[in-house]
Amino acid sequence: MNNYNYMNNNNMLSKEDLMKRITELSFYAVDLNLFLDNHPDSQQALQDYRIISQNLRQLEDIYAKNYGPLYNFGASGQFNNWTWIEEPWPWENK
C-alpha cells in the first residue's frame, strides 16, 4: 500500500479536496476497523489500518494548520480552538 498523496502536482490540495481525502480515509479506517473486528489475525489488514491511520492524522494536521481545526478536541485542539467560528456554517455554504 502506498502512502496517501496529499499533494497535487507538488501543490497543496484545495480545502475542499483535502477535506474530501480526509473523509475518504476516515471511511477507509472505519471499514478496516470493522474488518479487523471479525478478522483479528489479518496482518495485511492491520498493516493497512496503521498506514491509513497515519496518513489520516497527517492530513488532519495539514488541514488544521492551513484552514483551522476539524475538531474541538484532540490533535486539532493545539491550534486556536475558536477559529472554527469564523468559517461559514454548513447551511451558509454555496
Short mmCIF file of C-alpha atoms in Angstrom, two decimals:
data_model
loop_
_atom_site.label_atom_id
_atom_site.label_comp_id
_atom_site.label_asym_id
_atom_site.label_seq_id
_atom_site.Cartn_x
_atom_site.Cartn_y
_atom_site.Cartn_z
CA MET A 1 0.00 0.00 0.00
CA ASN A 2 1.40 3.39 -0.96
CA ASN A 3 1.34 6.40 1.28
CA TYR A 4 -1.64 8.59 0.61
CA ASN A 5 -0.87 11.50 -1.68
CA TYR A 6 -1.92 14.83 -0.22
CA MET A 7 -0.15 16.84 -2.86
CA ASN A 8 -1.47 17.54 -6.33
CA ASN A 9 1.32 18.19 -8.85
CA ASN A 10 3.52 19.47 -5.98
CA ASN A 11 0.83 21.97 -4.96
CA MET A 12 -1.14 21.69 -1.76
CA LEU A 13 -4.66 20.44 -2.32
CA SER A 14 -7.52 22.88 -2.04
CA LYS A 15 -9.52 22.99 1.17
CA GLU A 16 -12.34 21.04 -0.46
CA ASP A 17 -10.05 18.39 -1.96
CA LEU A 18 -8.20 17.97 1.32
CA MET A 19 -11.49 17.55 3.19
CA LYS A 20 -12.64 15.01 0.58
CA ARG A 21 -9.49 12.95 1.09
CA ILE A 22 -9.88 13.15 4.88
CA THR A 23 -13.44 11.88 4.51
CA GLU A 24 -12.28 9.05 2.24
CA LEU A 25 -9.54 7.98 4.62
CA SER A 26 -11.89 8.19 7.60
CA PHE A 27 -14.31 5.87 5.85
CA TYR A 28 -11.47 3.52 4.92
CA ALA A 29 -10.17 3.47 8.52
CA VAL A 30 -13.61 2.66 9.94
CA ASP A 31 -14.10 -0.07 7.33
CA LEU A 32 -10.72 -1.61 8.16
CA ASN A 33 -11.52 -1.38 11.86
CA LEU A 34 -14.75 -3.31 11.34
CA PHE A 35 -12.92 -5.87 9.20
CA LEU A 36 -10.31 -6.33 11.93
CA ASP A 37 -13.06 -6.89 14.50
CA ASN A 38 -14.00 -10.01 12.53
CA HIS A 39 -10.52 -10.95 11.27
CA PRO A 40 -8.15 -10.03 14.12
CA ASP A 41 -5.34 -12.19 12.74
CA SER A 42 -5.18 -10.46 9.34
CA GLN A 43 -1.70 -8.96 9.25
CA GLN A 44 -2.36 -7.26 5.90
CA ALA A 45 -5.47 -5.51 7.22
CA LEU A 46 -3.61 -4.45 10.37
CA GLN A 47 -0.75 -3.05 8.31
CA ASP A 48 -3.22 -1.21 6.04
CA TYR A 49 -5.04 0.17 9.10
CA ARG A 50 -1.80 1.53 10.56
CA ILE A 51 -0.82 3.19 7.28
CA ILE A 52 -4.29 4.67 6.69
CA SER A 53 -4.46 5.94 10.28
CA GLN A 54 -1.04 7.57 9.97
CA ASN A 55 -1.96 9.21 6.66
CA LEU A 56 -5.28 10.37 8.08
CA ARG A 57 -3.55 12.04 11.03
CA GLN A 58 -1.13 13.77 8.65
CA LEU A 59 -3.96 15.11 6.51
CA GLU A 60 -5.90 16.27 9.58
CA ASP A 61 -2.81 18.11 10.83
CA ILE A 62 -2.26 19.75 7.43
CA TYR A 63 -5.92 20.78 7.28
CA ALA A 64 -5.82 22.21 10.81
CA LYS A 65 -2.63 24.18 10.17
CA ASN A 66 -3.96 25.68 6.94
CA TYR A 67 -7.70 26.03 7.50
CA GLY A 68 -8.38 25.66 11.22
CA PRO A 69 -9.28 22.77 13.47
CA LEU A 70 -11.53 19.92 12.39
CA TYR A 71 -12.43 19.05 15.97
CA ASN A 72 -12.75 20.94 19.22
CA PHE A 73 -10.59 18.33 20.96
CA GLY A 74 -7.60 16.10 20.28
CA ALA A 75 -4.75 16.92 17.90
CA SER A 76 -6.56 19.82 16.27
CA GLY A 77 -7.06 21.38 19.69
CA GLN A 78 -3.45 22.52 19.78
CA PHE A 79 -4.31 25.38 17.45
CA ASN A 80 -6.61 28.30 18.13
CA ASN A 81 -9.70 26.48 19.34
CA TRP A 82 -12.14 29.20 18.35
CA THR A 83 -11.16 29.78 14.71
CA TRP A 84 -13.92 27.43 13.56
CA ILE A 85 -16.47 30.10 14.42
CA GLU A 86 -15.02 32.33 11.68
CA GLU A 87 -15.89 29.85 8.92
CA PRO A 88 -19.33 29.73 7.29
CA TRP A 89 -21.82 27.44 8.96
CA PRO A 90 -22.82 24.37 6.90
CA TRP A 91 -26.13 25.94 5.88
CA GLU A 92 -24.30 29.07 4.73
CA ASN A 93 -22.18 27.22 2.16
CA LYS A 94 -22.84 27.55 -1.54
#
